[in-house]
N, CA, C and O atoms as a printed pandas DataFrame, in Angstrom:
     atom_number atom_name residue_name chain_id  residue_number  x_coord  y_coord  z_coord
0              1         N          UNK        A               1   14.342   -3.724    3.743
1              2        CA          UNK        A               1   14.436   -5.161    5.034
2              3         C          UNK        A               1   14.282   -6.381    4.435
3              4         O          UNK        A               1   13.187   -6.547    3.896
4              5         N          UNK        A               2   15.050   -7.262    4.377
5              6        CA          UNK        A               2   14.820   -8.695    3.874
6              7         C          UNK        A               2   14.769   -9.484    4.779
7              8         O          UNK        A               2   15.191   -9.184    5.896
8              9         N          UNK        A               3   14.205  -10.753    4.482
9             10        CA          UNK        A               3   14.019  -11.723    5.644
10            11         C          UNK        A               3   14.227  -12.837    4.938
11            12         O          UNK        A               3   13.964  -12.905    3.737
12            13         N          UNK        A               4   14.772  -13.917    5.704
13            14        CA          UNK        A               4   15.001  -15.036    5.130
14            15         C          UNK        A               4   13.632  -16.129    5.346
15            16         O          UNK        A               4   13.602  -17.323    5.049
16            17         N          UNK        A               5   12.709  -15.428    5.863
17            18        CA          UNK        A               5   11.143  -16.350    6.193
18            19         C          UNK        A               5   10.458  -15.765    5.239
19            20         O          UNK        A               5   10.401  -14.544    5.095
20            21         N          UNK        A               6    9.646  -16.967    4.214
21            22        CA          UNK        A               6    9.276  -16.230    3.476
22            23         C          UNK        A               6    7.686  -15.648    3.795
23            24         O          UNK        A               6    7.026  -14.899    3.075
24            25         N          UNK        A               7    7.339  -16.184    4.977
25            26        CA          UNK        A               7    6.139  -15.471    5.034
26            27         C          UNK        A               7    6.044  -13.822    5.711
27            28         O          UNK        A               7    5.209  -12.928    5.572
28            29         N          UNK        A               8    7.280  -13.919    6.467
29            30        CA          UNK        A               8    7.899  -12.211    6.768
30            31         C          UNK        A               8    7.808  -11.527    5.347
31            32         O          UNK        A               8    6.953  -10.659    5.166
32            33         N          UNK        A               9    8.722  -11.921    4.273
33            34        CA          UNK        A               9    9.022  -11.478    3.311
34            35         C          UNK        A               9    7.913  -11.166    2.578
35            36         O          UNK        A               9    7.889  -10.180    1.841
36            37         N          UNK        A              10    6.659  -12.184    2.760
37            38        CA          UNK        A              10    5.459  -11.709    1.399
38            39         C          UNK        A              10    4.622  -10.646    2.828
39            40         O          UNK        A              10    3.967   -9.766    2.269
40            41         N          UNK        A              11    4.538  -10.565    3.865
41            42        CA          UNK        A              11    3.819   -9.536    4.251
42            43         C          UNK        A              11    4.442   -8.301    4.556
43            44         O          UNK        A              11    3.762   -7.300    4.783
44            45         N          UNK        A              12    6.005   -8.285    4.586
45            46        CA          UNK        A              12    6.582   -6.910    4.359
46            47         C          UNK        A              12    6.060   -6.278    2.506
47            48         O          UNK        A              12    5.962   -5.095    2.179
48            49         N          UNK        A              13    5.830   -7.416    1.659
49            50        CA          UNK        A              13    5.479   -7.169    0.499
50            51         C          UNK        A              13    4.153   -6.511    0.466
51            52         O          UNK        A              13    3.975   -5.422   -0.080
52            53         N          UNK        A              14    3.205   -7.205    1.072
53            54        CA          UNK        A              14    1.765   -6.876    0.985
54            55         C          UNK        A              14    1.862   -5.731    1.704
55            56         O          UNK        A              14    1.116   -4.865    1.246
56            57         N          UNK        A              15    2.633   -5.303    2.869
57            58        CA          UNK        A              15    2.448   -3.813    3.397
58            59         C          UNK        A              15    2.695   -2.924    2.623
59            60         O          UNK        A              15    1.954   -1.945    2.540
60            61         N          UNK        A              16    3.977   -3.086    1.756
61            62        CA          UNK        A              16    4.102   -1.725    0.936
62            63         C          UNK        A              16    3.018   -1.680   -0.264
63            64         O          UNK        A              16    3.033   -0.822   -1.146
64            65         N          UNK        A              17    2.173   -2.620   -0.180
65            66        CA          UNK        A              17    1.253   -2.657   -1.138
66            67         C          UNK        A              17    0.307   -1.877   -0.310
67            68         O          UNK        A              17   -0.329   -1.387   -1.243
68            69         N          UNK        A              18   -0.091   -1.540    0.439
69            70        CA          UNK        A              18   -1.552   -0.830    1.692
70            71         C          UNK        A              18   -0.990    0.228    1.895
71            72         O          UNK        A              18   -1.796    1.154    1.986
72            73         N          UNK        A              19    0.278    0.583    2.034
73            74        CA          UNK        A              19    0.919    1.922    2.468
74            75         C          UNK        A              19    0.640    2.806    1.359
75            76         O          UNK        A              19    0.343    3.996    1.472
76            77         N          UNK        A              20    0.815    1.803   -0.311
77            78        CA          UNK        A              20    1.594    2.905   -0.893
78            79         C          UNK        A              20   -0.753    3.220   -1.582
79            80         O          UNK        A              20   -1.218    4.039   -2.374
80            81         N          UNK        A              21   -1.340    2.297   -0.886
81            82        CA          UNK        A              21   -2.545    2.941   -1.194
82            83         C          UNK        A              21   -3.245    3.847    0.021
83            84         O          UNK        A              21   -4.303    4.475   -0.009
84            85         N          UNK        A              22   -2.516    3.730    0.835
85            86        CA          UNK        A              22   -3.101    4.749    1.981
86            87         C          UNK        A              22   -3.964    3.674    3.063
87            88         O          UNK        A              22   -4.459    4.250    4.032
88            89         N          UNK        A              23   -4.142    2.461    2.995
89            90        CA          UNK        A              23   -5.136    2.108    3.469
90            91         C          UNK        A              23   -4.248    1.278    5.113
91            92         O          UNK        A              23   -3.541    0.271    5.157
92            93         N          UNK        A              24   -4.604    2.048    6.047
93            94        CA          UNK        A              24   -3.872    2.335    7.036
94            95         C          UNK        A              24   -4.708    1.010    8.035
95            96         O          UNK        A              24   -4.261    0.518    9.071
96            97         N          UNK        A              25   -5.682    0.750    7.522
97            98        CA          UNK        A              25   -6.484   -0.265    8.769
98            99         C          UNK        A              25   -5.700   -1.639    8.600
99           100         O          UNK        A              25   -5.507   -2.476    9.481
100          101         N          UNK        A              26   -5.182   -1.698    6.921
101          102        CA          UNK        A              26   -4.697   -3.121    6.983
102          103         C          UNK        A              26   -3.242   -2.841    6.619
103          104         O          UNK        A              26   -2.628   -3.710    6.000
104          105         N          UNK        A              27   -2.756   -1.915    6.891
105          106        CA          UNK        A              27   -1.155   -1.504    7.564
106          107         C          UNK        A              27   -0.932   -2.204    8.564
107          108         O          UNK        A              27   -0.238   -3.219    8.622
108          109         N          UNK        A              28   -1.620   -1.590    9.543
109          110        CA          UNK        A              28   -2.029   -2.196   11.087
110          111         C          UNK        A              28   -2.134   -3.761   11.088
111          112         O          UNK        A              28   -1.509   -4.508   11.841
112          113         N          UNK        A              29   -2.942   -4.097   10.214
113          114        CA          UNK        A              29   -3.005   -5.547   10.480
114          115         C          UNK        A              29   -1.896   -6.445   10.249
115          116         O          UNK        A              29   -1.483   -7.248   11.085
116          117         N          UNK        A              30   -1.408   -6.277    9.038
117          118        CA          UNK        A              30   -0.128   -6.600    8.667
118          119         C          UNK        A              30    1.222   -6.395    9.596
119          120         O          UNK        A              30    1.969   -7.343    9.841
120          121         N          UNK        A              31    1.454   -5.079   10.080
121          122        CA          UNK        A              31    1.974   -4.835   11.425
122          123         C          UNK        A              31    1.941   -5.939   12.506
123          124         O          UNK        A              31    2.935   -6.374   13.087
124          125         N          UNK        A              32    0.728   -6.312   12.685
125          126        CA          UNK        A              32    0.518   -7.139   14.286
126          127         C          UNK        A              32    0.924   -8.750   13.726
127          128         O          UNK        A              32    1.231   -9.730   14.405
128          129         N          UNK        A              33    0.838   -8.658   12.686
129          130        CA          UNK        A              33    1.086  -10.247   12.010
130          131         C          UNK        A              33    2.873  -10.310   11.680
131          132         O          UNK        A              33    3.533  -11.318   11.426
132          133         N          UNK        A              34    3.320   -8.978   11.777
133          134        CA          UNK        A              34    4.970   -9.066   11.616
134          135         C          UNK        A              34    5.240   -9.170   13.323
135          136         O          UNK        A              34    6.171   -9.881   13.702
136          137         N          UNK        A              35    4.565   -8.586   14.132
137          138        CA          UNK        A              35    4.403   -8.348   15.552
138          139         C          UNK        A              35    5.097   -9.881   16.091
139          140         O          UNK        A              35    6.178  -10.258   16.544
140          141         N          UNK        A              36    3.799  -10.473   15.746
141          142        CA          UNK        A              36    3.455  -12.179   16.275
142          143         C          UNK        A              36    4.926  -13.177   16.189
143          144         O          UNK        A              36    5.360  -14.048   16.942
144          145         N          UNK        A              37    5.404  -12.627   14.979
145          146        CA          UNK        A              37    6.510  -13.382   14.126
146          147         C          UNK        A              37    7.816  -12.733   14.606
147          148         O          UNK        A              37    8.910  -13.044   14.135
148          149         N          UNK        A              38    7.656  -11.879   15.499
149          150        CA          UNK        A              38    9.069  -11.218   16.438
150          151         C          UNK        A              38    9.787  -10.469   15.250
151          152         O          UNK        A              38   10.972  -10.771   15.107
152          153         N          UNK        A              39    9.262   -9.538   14.370
153          154        CA          UNK        A              39    9.403   -8.756   13.363
154          155         C          UNK        A              39    9.025   -7.572   13.418
155          156         O          UNK        A              39    7.899   -7.341   12.979
156          157         N          UNK        A              40    9.842   -6.427   13.976
157          158        CA          UNK        A              40    9.516   -5.051   14.227
158          159         C          UNK        A              40    8.932   -4.371   12.767
159          160         O          UNK        A              40    9.660   -4.721   11.837
160          161         N          UNK        A              41    7.809   -3.492   12.329
161          162        CA          UNK        A              41    7.590   -3.268   11.197
162          163         C          UNK        A              41    8.179   -2.434   10.845
163          164         O          UNK        A              41    8.500   -1.829   11.868
164          165         N          UNK        A              42    8.760   -1.717    9.632
165          166        CA          UNK        A              42    9.344   -0.634    9.171
166          167         C          UNK        A              42    8.757    0.551   10.229
167          168         O          UNK        A              42    7.826    0.426   11.024
168          169         N          UNK        A              43    9.410    1.473   10.038
169          170        CA          UNK        A              43    9.218    2.779   10.592
170          171         C          UNK        A              43    7.933    3.509    9.434
171          172         O          UNK        A              43    7.966    3.293    8.223
172          173         N          UNK        A              44    7.095    4.192    9.967
173          174        CA          UNK        A              44    6.547    4.717    9.057
174          175         C          UNK        A              44    7.154    5.991    8.250
175          176         O          UNK        A              44    7.336    7.067    8.821
176          177         N          UNK        A              45    7.474    5.767    6.774
177          178        CA          UNK        A              45    7.725    7.055    5.928
178          179         C          UNK        A              45    6.815    7.948    5.999
179          180         O          UNK        A              45    5.619    7.733    6.193
180          181         N          UNK        A              46    7.364    9.042    5.839
181          182        CA          UNK        A              46    6.340   10.163    5.583
182          183         C          UNK        A              46    5.225   10.413    4.440
183          184         O          UNK        A              46    5.458   10.863    3.319
184          185         N          UNK        A              47    3.922   10.016    4.971
185          186        CA          UNK        A              47    3.317    9.610    3.642
186          187         C          UNK        A              47    2.572   11.050    2.786
187          188         O          UNK        A              47    2.243   12.166    3.187
188          189         N          UNK        A              48    2.528   10.511    1.719
189          190        CA          UNK        A              48    1.884   11.256    0.292
190          191         C          UNK        A              48    0.829   10.961   -0.307
191          192         O          UNK        A              48    0.706    9.869   -0.862
192          193         N          UNK        A              49    0.021   11.740   -0.305
193          194        CA          UNK        A              49   -1.311   10.934   -0.759
194          195         C          UNK        A              49   -1.280   10.279   -1.665
195          196         O          UNK        A              49   -0.449   10.517   -2.541
196          197         N          UNK        A              50   -2.112    9.291   -1.775
197          198        CA          UNK        A              50   -2.247    8.740   -3.255
198          199         C          UNK        A              50   -2.778    9.407   -4.191
199          200         O          UNK        A              50   -3.827   10.045   -4.102
200          201         N          UNK        A              51   -1.818    9.257   -5.508
201          202        CA          UNK        A              51   -2.870    9.523   -6.708
202          203         C          UNK        A              51   -4.251    9.253   -6.996
203          204         O          UNK        A              51   -4.815    8.185   -7.233
204          205         N          UNK        A              52   -4.566   10.108   -6.947
205          206        CA          UNK        A              52   -6.319    9.780   -7.577
206          207         C          UNK        A              52   -6.611    9.143   -9.022
207          208         O          UNK        A              52   -6.287    9.891   -9.945
208          209         N          UNK        A              53   -7.155    7.917   -9.395
209          210        CA          UNK        A              53   -6.980    7.585  -10.533
210          211         C          UNK        A              53   -8.088    7.939  -11.409
211          212         O          UNK        A              53   -8.303    7.548  -12.556
212          213         N          UNK        A              54   -8.737    8.719  -10.703
213          214        CA          UNK        A              54  -10.081    9.647  -11.607
214          215         C          UNK        A              54   -9.486   10.585  -11.752
215          216         O          UNK        A              54  -10.293   11.436  -12.126
216          217         N          UNK        A              55   -8.295   11.099  -11.676
217          218        CA          UNK        A              55   -7.917   12.383  -12.361
218          219         C          UNK        A              55   -7.098   12.039  -13.602
219          220         O          UNK        A              55   -6.190   11.226  -13.425
220          221         N          UNK        A              56   -7.248   12.453  -14.642
221          222        CA          UNK        A              56   -6.843   12.289  -15.687
222          223         C          UNK        A              56   -5.049   13.248  -15.776
223          224         O          UNK        A              56   -4.630   14.288  -15.269
224          225         N          UNK        A              57   -4.554   12.377  -16.537
225          226        CA          UNK        A              57   -3.110   13.083  -16.746
226          227         C          UNK        A              57   -3.461   14.534  -17.528
227          228         O          UNK        A              57   -4.367   14.786  -18.322
228          229         N          UNK        A              58   -2.321   15.442  -16.958
229          230        CA          UNK        A              58   -2.356   16.589  -17.612
230          231         C          UNK        A              58   -2.306   16.670  -19.134
231          232         O          UNK        A              58   -1.486   16.000  -19.762
232          233         N          UNK        A              59   -3.402   17.696  -19.889
233          234        CA          UNK        A              59   -3.358   17.210  -21.361
234          235         C          UNK        A              59   -4.156   16.498  -21.590
235          236         O          UNK        A              59   -4.829   16.826  -22.566
236          237         N          UNK        A              60   -4.552   15.201  -20.909
237          238        CA          UNK        A              60   -5.857   14.457  -21.636
238          239         C          UNK        A              60   -7.080   14.698  -21.198
239          240         O          UNK        A              60   -7.206   15.034  -20.020
240          241         N          UNK        A              61   -8.216   14.581  -22.026
241          242        CA          UNK        A              61   -9.194   14.929  -21.593
242          243         C          UNK        A              61   -9.824   13.161  -21.412
243          244         O          UNK        A              61   -9.428   12.149  -21.990
244          245         N          UNK        A              62  -11.116   13.355  -20.203
245          246        CA          UNK        A              62  -11.913   12.186  -20.198
246          247         C          UNK        A              62  -12.668   11.867  -21.057
247          248         O          UNK        A              62  -12.582   12.587  -22.052
248          249         N          UNK        A              63  -13.359   11.116  -21.109
249          250        CA          UNK        A              63  -14.745   10.674  -21.810
250          251         C          UNK        A              63  -15.629   11.724  -21.105
251          252         O          UNK        A              63  -15.475   12.149  -19.960
252          253         N          UNK        A              64  -16.572   12.062  -21.984
253          254        CA          UNK        A              64  -17.405   12.953  -21.673
254          255         C          UNK        A              64  -17.321   14.207  -21.718
255          256         O          UNK        A              64  -18.299   14.953  -21.700
256          257         N          UNK        A              65  -15.918   14.638  -21.795
257          258        CA          UNK        A              65  -15.853   15.762  -21.228
258          259         C          UNK        A              65  -15.769   16.828  -22.470
259          260         O          UNK        A              65  -15.627   18.022  -22.207
260          261         N          UNK        A              66  -15.845   16.448  -23.621
261          262        CA          UNK        A              66  -16.193   17.127  -24.896
262          263         C          UNK        A              66  -17.060   17.682  -24.996
263          264         O          UNK        A              66  -18.053   17.039  -24.657
264          265         N          UNK        A              67  -17.341   19.089  -25.463
265          266        CA          UNK        A              67  -18.203   19.564  -26.017
266          267         C          UNK        A              67  -18.653   19.650  -26.962
267          268         O          UNK        A              67  -17.863   20.023  -27.830
268          269         N          UNK        A              68  -20.070   19.400  -27.424
269          270        CA          UNK        A              68  -20.201   19.641  -28.816
270          271         C          UNK        A              68  -21.560   20.606  -29.255
271          272         O          UNK        A              68  -21.769   20.876  -30.438
């Protein structure tokens, strides 16, 4: 969804970031601001759990995981 209004465009980009992080409370706040500007927020996409950054990629060890 593109917009000619720079504020709406910024809100939509901000919303995408919050959705990606799973911050539902922030998404709701942005949705409220979009509605105040007469813009219907995008439909909720099927959410997948965000990947935890504390999990190392496969085959990579974390610091302190070596046994001596």
